[in-house]
mmCIF file of C-alpha atoms in Angstrom:
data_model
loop_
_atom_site.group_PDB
_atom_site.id
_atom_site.type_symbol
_atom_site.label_atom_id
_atom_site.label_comp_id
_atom_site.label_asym_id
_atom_site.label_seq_id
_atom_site.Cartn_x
_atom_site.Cartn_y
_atom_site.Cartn_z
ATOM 1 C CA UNK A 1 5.688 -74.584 -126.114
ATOM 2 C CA UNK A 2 3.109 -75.187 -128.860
ATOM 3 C CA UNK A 3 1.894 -71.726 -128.371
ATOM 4 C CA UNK A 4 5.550 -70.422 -129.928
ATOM 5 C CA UNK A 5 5.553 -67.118 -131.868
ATOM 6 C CA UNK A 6 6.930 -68.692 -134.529
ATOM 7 C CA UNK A 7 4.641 -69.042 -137.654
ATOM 8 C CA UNK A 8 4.320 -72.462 -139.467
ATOM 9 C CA UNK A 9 2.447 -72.463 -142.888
ATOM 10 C CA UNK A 10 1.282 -75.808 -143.993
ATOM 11 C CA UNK A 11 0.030 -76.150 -147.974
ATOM 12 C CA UNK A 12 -2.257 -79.731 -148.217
ATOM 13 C CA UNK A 13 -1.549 -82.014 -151.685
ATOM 14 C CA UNK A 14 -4.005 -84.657 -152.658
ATOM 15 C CA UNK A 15 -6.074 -85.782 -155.593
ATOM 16 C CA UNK A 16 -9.595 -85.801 -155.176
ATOM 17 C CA UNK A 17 -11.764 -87.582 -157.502
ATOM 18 C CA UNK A 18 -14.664 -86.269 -157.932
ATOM 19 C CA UNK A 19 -17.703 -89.175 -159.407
ATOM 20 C CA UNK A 20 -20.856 -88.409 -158.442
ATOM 21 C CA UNK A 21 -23.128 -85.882 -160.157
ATOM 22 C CA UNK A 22 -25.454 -83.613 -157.781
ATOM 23 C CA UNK A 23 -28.790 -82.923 -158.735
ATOM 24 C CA UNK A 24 -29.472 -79.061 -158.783
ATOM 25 C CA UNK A 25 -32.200 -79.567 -155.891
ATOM 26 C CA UNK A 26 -29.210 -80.749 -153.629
ATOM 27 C CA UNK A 27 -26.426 -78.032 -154.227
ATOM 28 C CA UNK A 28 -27.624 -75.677 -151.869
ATOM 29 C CA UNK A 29 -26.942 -78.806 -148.883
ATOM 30 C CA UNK A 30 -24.433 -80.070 -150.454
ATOM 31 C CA UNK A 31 -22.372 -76.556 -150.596
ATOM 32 C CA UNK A 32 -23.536 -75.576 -146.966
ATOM 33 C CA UNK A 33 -22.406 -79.027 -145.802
ATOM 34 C CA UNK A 34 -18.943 -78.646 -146.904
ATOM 35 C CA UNK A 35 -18.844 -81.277 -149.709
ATOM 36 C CA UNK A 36 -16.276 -80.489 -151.892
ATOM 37 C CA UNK A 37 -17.351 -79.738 -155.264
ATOM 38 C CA UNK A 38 -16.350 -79.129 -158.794
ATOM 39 C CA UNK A 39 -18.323 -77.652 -162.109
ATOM 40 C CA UNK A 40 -18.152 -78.784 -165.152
ATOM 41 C CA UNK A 41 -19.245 -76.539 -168.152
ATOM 42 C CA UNK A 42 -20.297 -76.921 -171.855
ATOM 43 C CA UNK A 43 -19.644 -73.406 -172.883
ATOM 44 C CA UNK A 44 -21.004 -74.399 -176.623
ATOM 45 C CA UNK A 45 -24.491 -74.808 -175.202
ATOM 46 C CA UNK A 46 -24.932 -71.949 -173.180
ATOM 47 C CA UNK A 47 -25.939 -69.050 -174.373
ATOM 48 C CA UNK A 48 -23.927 -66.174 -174.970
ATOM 49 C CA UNK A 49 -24.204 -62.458 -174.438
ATOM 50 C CA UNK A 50 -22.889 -59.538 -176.452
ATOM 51 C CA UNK A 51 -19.384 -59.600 -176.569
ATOM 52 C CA UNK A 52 -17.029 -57.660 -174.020
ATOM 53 C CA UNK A 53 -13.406 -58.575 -175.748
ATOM 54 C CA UNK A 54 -12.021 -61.411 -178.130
ATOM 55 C CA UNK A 55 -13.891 -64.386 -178.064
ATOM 56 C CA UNK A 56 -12.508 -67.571 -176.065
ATOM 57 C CA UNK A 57 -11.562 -70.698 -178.662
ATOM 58 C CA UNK A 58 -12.197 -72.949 -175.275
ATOM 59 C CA UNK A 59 -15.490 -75.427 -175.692
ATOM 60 C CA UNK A 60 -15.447 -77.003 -171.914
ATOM 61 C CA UNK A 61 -14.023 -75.646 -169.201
ATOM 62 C CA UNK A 62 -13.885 -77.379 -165.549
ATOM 63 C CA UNK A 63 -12.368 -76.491 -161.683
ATOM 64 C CA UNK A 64 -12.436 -77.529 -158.594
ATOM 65 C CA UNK A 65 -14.572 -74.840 -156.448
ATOM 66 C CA UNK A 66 -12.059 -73.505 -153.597
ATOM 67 C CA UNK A 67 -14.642 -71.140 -152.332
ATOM 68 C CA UNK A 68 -18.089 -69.412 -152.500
ATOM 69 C CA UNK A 69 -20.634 -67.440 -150.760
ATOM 70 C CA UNK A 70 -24.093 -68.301 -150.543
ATOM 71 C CA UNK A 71 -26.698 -65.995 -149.190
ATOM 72 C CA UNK A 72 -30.370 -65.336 -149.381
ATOM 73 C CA UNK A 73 -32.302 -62.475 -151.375
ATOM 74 C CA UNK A 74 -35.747 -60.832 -151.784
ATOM 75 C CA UNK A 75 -35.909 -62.471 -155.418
ATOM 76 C CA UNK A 76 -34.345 -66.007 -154.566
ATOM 77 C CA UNK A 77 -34.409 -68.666 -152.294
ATOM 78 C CA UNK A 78 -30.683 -68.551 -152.571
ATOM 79 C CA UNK A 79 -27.462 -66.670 -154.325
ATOM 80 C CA UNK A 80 -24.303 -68.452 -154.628
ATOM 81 C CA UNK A 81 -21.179 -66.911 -156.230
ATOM 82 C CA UNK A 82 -18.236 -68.824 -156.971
ATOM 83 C CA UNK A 83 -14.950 -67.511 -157.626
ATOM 84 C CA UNK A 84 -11.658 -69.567 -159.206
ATOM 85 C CA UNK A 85 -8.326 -68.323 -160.760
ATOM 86 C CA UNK A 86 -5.310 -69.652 -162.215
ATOM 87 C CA UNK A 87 -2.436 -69.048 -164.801
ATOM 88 C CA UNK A 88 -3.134 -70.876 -167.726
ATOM 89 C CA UNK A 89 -0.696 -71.407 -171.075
ATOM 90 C CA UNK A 90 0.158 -68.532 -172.815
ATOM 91 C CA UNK A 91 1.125 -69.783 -176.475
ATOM 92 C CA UNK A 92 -2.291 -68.984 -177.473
ATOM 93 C CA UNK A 93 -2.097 -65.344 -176.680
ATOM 94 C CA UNK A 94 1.761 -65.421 -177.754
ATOM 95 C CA UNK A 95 2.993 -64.475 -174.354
ATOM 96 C CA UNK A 96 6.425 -66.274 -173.434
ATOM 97 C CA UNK A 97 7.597 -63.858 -170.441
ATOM 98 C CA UNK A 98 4.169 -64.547 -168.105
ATOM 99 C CA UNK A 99 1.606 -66.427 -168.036
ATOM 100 C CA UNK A 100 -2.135 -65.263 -168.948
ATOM 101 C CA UNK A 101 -4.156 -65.200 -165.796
ATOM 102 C CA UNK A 102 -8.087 -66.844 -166.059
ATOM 103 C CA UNK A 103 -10.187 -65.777 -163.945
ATOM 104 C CA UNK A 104 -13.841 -67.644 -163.560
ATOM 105 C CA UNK A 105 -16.800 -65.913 -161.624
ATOM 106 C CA UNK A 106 -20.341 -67.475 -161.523
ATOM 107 C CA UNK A 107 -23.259 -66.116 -159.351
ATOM 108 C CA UNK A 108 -26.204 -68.295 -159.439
ATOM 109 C CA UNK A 109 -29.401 -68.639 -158.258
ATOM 110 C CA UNK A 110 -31.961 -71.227 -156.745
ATOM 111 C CA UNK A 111 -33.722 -71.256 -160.813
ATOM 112 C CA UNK A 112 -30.511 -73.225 -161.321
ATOM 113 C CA UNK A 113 -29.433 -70.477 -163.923
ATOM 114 C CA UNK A 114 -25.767 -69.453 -163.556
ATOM 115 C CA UNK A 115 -24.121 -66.762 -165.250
ATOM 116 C CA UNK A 116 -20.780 -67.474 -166.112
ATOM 117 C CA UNK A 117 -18.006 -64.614 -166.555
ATOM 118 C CA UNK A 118 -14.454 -66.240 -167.892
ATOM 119 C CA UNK A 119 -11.537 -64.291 -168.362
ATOM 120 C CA UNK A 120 -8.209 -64.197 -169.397
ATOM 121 C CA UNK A 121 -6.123 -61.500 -168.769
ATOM 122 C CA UNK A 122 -2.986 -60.087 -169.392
ATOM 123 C CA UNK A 123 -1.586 -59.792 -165.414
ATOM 124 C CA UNK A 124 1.269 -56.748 -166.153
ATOM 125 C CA UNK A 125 -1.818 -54.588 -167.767
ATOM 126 C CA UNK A 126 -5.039 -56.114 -166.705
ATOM 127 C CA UNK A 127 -6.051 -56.098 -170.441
ATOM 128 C CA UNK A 128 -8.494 -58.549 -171.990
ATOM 129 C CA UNK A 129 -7.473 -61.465 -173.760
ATOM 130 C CA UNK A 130 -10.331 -63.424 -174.194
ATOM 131 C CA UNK A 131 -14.024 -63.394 -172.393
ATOM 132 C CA UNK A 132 -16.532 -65.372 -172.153
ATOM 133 C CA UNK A 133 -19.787 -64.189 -171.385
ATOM 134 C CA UNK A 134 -22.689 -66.622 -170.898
ATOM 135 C CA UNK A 135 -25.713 -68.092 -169.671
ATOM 136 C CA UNK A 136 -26.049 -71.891 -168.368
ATOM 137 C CA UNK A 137 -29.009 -73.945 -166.839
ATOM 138 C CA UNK A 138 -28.371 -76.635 -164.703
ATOM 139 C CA UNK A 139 -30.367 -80.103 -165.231
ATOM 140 C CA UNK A 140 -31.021 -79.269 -168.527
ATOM 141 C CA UNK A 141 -31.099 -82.130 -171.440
ATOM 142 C CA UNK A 142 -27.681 -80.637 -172.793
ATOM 143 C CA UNK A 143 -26.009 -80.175 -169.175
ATOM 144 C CA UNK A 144 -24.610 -77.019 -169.956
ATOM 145 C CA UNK A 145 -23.113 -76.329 -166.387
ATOM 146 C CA UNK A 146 -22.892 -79.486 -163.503
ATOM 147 C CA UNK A 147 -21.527 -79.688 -160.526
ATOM 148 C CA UNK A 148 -19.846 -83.278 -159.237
ATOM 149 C CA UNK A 149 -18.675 -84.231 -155.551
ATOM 150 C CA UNK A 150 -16.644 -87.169 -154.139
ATOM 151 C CA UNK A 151 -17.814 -90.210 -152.110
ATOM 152 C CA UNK A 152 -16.135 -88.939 -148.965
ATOM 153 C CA UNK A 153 -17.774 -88.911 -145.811
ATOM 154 C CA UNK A 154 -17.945 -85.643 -144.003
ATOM 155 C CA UNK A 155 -17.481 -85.345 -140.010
ATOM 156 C CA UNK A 156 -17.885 -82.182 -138.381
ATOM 157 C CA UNK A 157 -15.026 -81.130 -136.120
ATOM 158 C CA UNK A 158 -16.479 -79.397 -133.018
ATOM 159 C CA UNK A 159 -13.098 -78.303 -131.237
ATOM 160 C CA UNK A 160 -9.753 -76.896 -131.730
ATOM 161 C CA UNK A 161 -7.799 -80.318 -131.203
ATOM 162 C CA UNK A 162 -9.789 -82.039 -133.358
ATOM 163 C CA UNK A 163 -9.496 -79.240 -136.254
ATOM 164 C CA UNK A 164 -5.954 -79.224 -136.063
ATOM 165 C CA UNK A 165 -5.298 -83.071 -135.640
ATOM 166 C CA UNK A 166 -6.660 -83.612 -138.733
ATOM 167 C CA UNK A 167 -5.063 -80.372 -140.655
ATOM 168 C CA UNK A 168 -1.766 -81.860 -139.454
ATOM 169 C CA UNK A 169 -2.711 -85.165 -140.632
ATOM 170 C CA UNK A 170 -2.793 -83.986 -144.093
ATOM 171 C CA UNK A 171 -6.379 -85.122 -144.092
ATOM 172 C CA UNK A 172 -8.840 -82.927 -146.676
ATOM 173 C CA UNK A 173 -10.954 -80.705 -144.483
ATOM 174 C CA UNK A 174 -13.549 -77.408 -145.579
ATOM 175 C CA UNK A 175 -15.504 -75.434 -143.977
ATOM 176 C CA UNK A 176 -19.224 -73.771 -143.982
ATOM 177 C CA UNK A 177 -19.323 -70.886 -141.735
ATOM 178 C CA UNK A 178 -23.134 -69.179 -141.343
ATOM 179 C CA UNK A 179 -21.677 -65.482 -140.402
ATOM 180 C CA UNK A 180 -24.985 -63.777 -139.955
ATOM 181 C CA UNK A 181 -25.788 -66.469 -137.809
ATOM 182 C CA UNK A 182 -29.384 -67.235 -138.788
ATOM 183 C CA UNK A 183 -30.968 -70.204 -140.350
ATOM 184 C CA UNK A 184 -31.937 -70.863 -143.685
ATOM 185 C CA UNK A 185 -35.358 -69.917 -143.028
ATOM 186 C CA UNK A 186 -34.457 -66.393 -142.437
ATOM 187 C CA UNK A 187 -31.814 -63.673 -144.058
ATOM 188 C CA UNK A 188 -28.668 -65.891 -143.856
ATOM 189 C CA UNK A 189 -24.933 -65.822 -145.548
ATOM 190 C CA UNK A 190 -22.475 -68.686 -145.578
ATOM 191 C CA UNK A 191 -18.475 -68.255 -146.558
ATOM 192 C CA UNK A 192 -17.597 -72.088 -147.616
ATOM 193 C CA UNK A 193 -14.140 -73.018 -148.571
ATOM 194 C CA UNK A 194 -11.777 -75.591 -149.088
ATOM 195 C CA UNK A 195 -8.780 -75.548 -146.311
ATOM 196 C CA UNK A 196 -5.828 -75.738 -148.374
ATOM 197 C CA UNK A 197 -3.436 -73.130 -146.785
ATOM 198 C CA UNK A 198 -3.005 -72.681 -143.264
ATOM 199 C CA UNK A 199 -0.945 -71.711 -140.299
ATOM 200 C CA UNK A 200 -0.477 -71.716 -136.426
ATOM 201 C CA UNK A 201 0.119 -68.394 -135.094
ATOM 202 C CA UNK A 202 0.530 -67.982 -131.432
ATOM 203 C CA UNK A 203 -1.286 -71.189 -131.733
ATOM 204 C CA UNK A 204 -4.190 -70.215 -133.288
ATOM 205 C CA UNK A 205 -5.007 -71.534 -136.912
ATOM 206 C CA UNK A 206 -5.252 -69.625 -139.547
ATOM 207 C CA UNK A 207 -6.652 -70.363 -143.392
ATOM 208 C CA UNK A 208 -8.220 -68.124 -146.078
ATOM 209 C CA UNK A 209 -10.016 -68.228 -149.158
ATOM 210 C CA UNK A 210 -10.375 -65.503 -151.828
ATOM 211 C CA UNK A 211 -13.051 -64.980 -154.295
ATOM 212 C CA UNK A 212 -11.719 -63.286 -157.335
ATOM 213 C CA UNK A 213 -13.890 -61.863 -160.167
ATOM 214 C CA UNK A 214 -12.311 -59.275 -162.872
ATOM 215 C CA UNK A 215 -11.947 -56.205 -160.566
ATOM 216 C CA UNK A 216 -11.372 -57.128 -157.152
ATOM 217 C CA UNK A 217 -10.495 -60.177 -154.804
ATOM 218 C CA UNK A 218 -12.746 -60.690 -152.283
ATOM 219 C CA UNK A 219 -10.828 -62.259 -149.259
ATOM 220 C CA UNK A 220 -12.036 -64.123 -146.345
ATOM 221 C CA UNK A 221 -9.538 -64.305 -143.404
ATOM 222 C CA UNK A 222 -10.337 -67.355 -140.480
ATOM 223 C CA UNK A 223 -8.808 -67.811 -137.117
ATOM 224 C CA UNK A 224 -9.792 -70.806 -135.078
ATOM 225 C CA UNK A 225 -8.071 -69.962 -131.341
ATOM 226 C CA UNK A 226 -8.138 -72.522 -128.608
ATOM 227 C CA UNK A 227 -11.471 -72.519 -126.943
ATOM 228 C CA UNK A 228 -13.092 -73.160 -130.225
ATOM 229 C CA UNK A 229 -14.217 -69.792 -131.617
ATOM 230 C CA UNK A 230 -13.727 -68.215 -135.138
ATOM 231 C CA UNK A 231 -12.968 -65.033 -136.442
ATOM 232 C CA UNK A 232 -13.887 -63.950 -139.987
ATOM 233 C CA UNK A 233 -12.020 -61.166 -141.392
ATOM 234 C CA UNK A 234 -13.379 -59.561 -144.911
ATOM 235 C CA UNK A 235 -11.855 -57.501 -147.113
ATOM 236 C CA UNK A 236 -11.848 -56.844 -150.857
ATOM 237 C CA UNK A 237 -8.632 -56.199 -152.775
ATOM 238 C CA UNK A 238 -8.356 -53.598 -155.955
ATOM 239 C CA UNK A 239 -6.468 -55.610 -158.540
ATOM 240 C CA UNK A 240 -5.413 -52.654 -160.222
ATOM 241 C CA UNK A 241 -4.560 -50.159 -157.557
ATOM 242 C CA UNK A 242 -4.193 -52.685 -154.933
ATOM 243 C CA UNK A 243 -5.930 -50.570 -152.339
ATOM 244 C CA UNK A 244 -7.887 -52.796 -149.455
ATOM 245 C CA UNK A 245 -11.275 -51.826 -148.374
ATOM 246 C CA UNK A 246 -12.505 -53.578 -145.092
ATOM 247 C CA UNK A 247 -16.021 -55.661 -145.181
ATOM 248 C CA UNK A 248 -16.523 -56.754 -141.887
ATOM 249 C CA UNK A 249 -16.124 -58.783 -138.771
ATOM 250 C CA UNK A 250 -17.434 -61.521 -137.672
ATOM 251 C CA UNK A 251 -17.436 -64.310 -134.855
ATOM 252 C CA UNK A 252 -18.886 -67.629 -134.621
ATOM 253 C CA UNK A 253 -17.939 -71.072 -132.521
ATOM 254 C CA UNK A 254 -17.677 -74.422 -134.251
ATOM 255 C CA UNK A 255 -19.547 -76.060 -131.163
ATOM 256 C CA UNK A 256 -21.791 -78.180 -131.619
ATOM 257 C CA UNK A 257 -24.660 -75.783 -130.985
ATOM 258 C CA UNK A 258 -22.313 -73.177 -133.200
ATOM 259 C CA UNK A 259 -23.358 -71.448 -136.770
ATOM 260 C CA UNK A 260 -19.529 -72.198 -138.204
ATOM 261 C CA UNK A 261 -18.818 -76.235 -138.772
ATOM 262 C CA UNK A 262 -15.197 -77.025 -139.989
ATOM 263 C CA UNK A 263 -15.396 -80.934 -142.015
ATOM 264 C CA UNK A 264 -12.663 -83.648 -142.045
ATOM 265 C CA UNK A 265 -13.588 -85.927 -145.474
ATOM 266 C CA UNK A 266 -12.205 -89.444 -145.297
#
C-alpha cells in the first residue's frame, strides 16, 4: 500500500550551474518564484564594521541559497534573510579532530543593502574563530554582493501526484510558500527553499529547510498530504542549550488558486 508506515527519506544530487546574473530590481520575483539562486560576495569591497572576533583572511566568499524568508515592513518594501551553513577546512584554525563550522546570515532590504554576518565557529564550544562583519550594496560599480540563477524553466506543481512524481524523479524542485496568505500589496511573509531532503510518511511528503544565524536555527517543517494541502511547522532551535521554542502554524494549498506553489526546474 503506498500509504505504508514505513518512512522513506530521499536526499536529491545534482549540479546546478548557475549563469545568469539578476538585476537587484528582479530578486524579490525571482526569490518568490522559486528560482534557485546563489550570492556571490566581494568581501574586500564592502564595508566593514567594528570588529566582533579575529578577522577572516577569506576575500570572496559564494553559496548556493537553500532557504530564506522574505517579508514586508513599515520601513521597506521588502526584508529578506538568508541563512547557509557548512563545515569548512580546519588547517587554518589548526583543528584536526572537527571541522570549523561557517555559518553565513544576510538580512537585506529592498535599498539593495545587505548586511552580511560570516562566522566560523568552533562546534564543541561555540567560540569564535573568525567573523566577518560587513556591509554590501548590490548593483554597485564594484559588485560587492550578486546574486546569479540558472536557465531552468520553472513549472508550478498544483497537486500531490505531480509534487511527488517529480521528487521521485530526482528532478530539482523548490518551493515559495506565502504563509500569511496575503499579497504583496499588503503585510505578507514567504518561507522559500530548495527541496533537497524529503520523505513519505503515511504517505504524506515531508521536506524542511533551516535558517541558521550564530545563536539559533530557525526551522521550517512542510507536509504536503494527499488532497493537496500544506502544513508549515516553525520552530527555532538554541544552538547552545538545544532547547526548541515553537513559532507557529500554518496551512496553505498548492492549488492553483493557493498562496503555497511547489516548482519542478527542467
Amino acid at each position: 500500500m503506498a500509504d505504508m508506515r514505513s518512512v522513506y527519506i530521499f536526499s536529491l544530487s545534482y549540479m546546478t550551474v548557475f549563469t545568469s546574473v539578476v538585476p537587484p530590481e528582479d530578486i524579490f520575483d525571482d526569490f518568490v518564484h522559486g528560482a534557485p539562486l546563489r550570492y556571490i560576495i566581494n568581501l574586500t569591497n564592502c564595508i566593514p564594521s567594528p570588529p566582533f572576533g579575529p578577522k577572516m583572511e577569506d576575500t570572496f566568499i559564494s553559496d548556493v541559497i537553500s532557504g530564506g524568508t522574505l517579508s514586508s515592513s513599515s520601513d521597506a518594501t521588502w526584508n529578506m534573510l538568508l541563512g547557509n551553513e557548512k563545515y569548512i577546512n580546519g588547517s587554518r584554525y589548526n583543528l584536526t579532530a572537527i571541522s570549523p563550522l561557517r555559518i553565513t546570515s544576510i538580512p537585506m532590504s529592498d535599498q539593495g543593502q545587505a548586511t552580511v554576518y560570516v562566522y566560523d565557529l568552533d562546534p564543541r564550544s561555540w567560540k569564535r574563530l573568525a567573523v566577518q562583519d560587513i556591509t554590501c550594496f548590490t548593483g554597485q560599480r564594484k559588485s560587492e554582493i550578486s546574486f546569479v540563477t540558472t536557465s531552468q524553466t520553472k513549472t508550478p506543481l498544483y497537486t500531490y501526484d505531480d509534487v511527488s512524481a517529480t521528487l521521485l524523479s530526482g528532478r530539482e524542485a523548490t518551493f515559495s510558500f506565502n504563509i500569511d496568505g496575503k499579497s504583496p500589496d499588503d503585510q505578507f511573509y514567504y518561507v522559500v527553499g530548495k527541496i533537497e531532503d524529503f520523505s513519505f510518511i503515511d504517505g504524506d511528503i515531508e521536506f524542511s529547510i533551516d535558517i541558521p544565524n550564530e545563536l539559533v536555527i530557525s526551522v521550517y517543517r512542510a507536509r504536503l498530504s494527499r488532497d493537496n494541502h500544506v502544513t508549515v511547522t516553525s520552530y527555532q532551535v538554541n544552538r547552545k542549550t538545544a532547547s526548541r521554542d515553537e513559532m507557529g502554524m500554518y496551512r496553505g494549498s498548492i492549488e492553483k488558486e493557493g498562496w503555497y506553489r511547489i516548482y519542478s526546474l527542467n
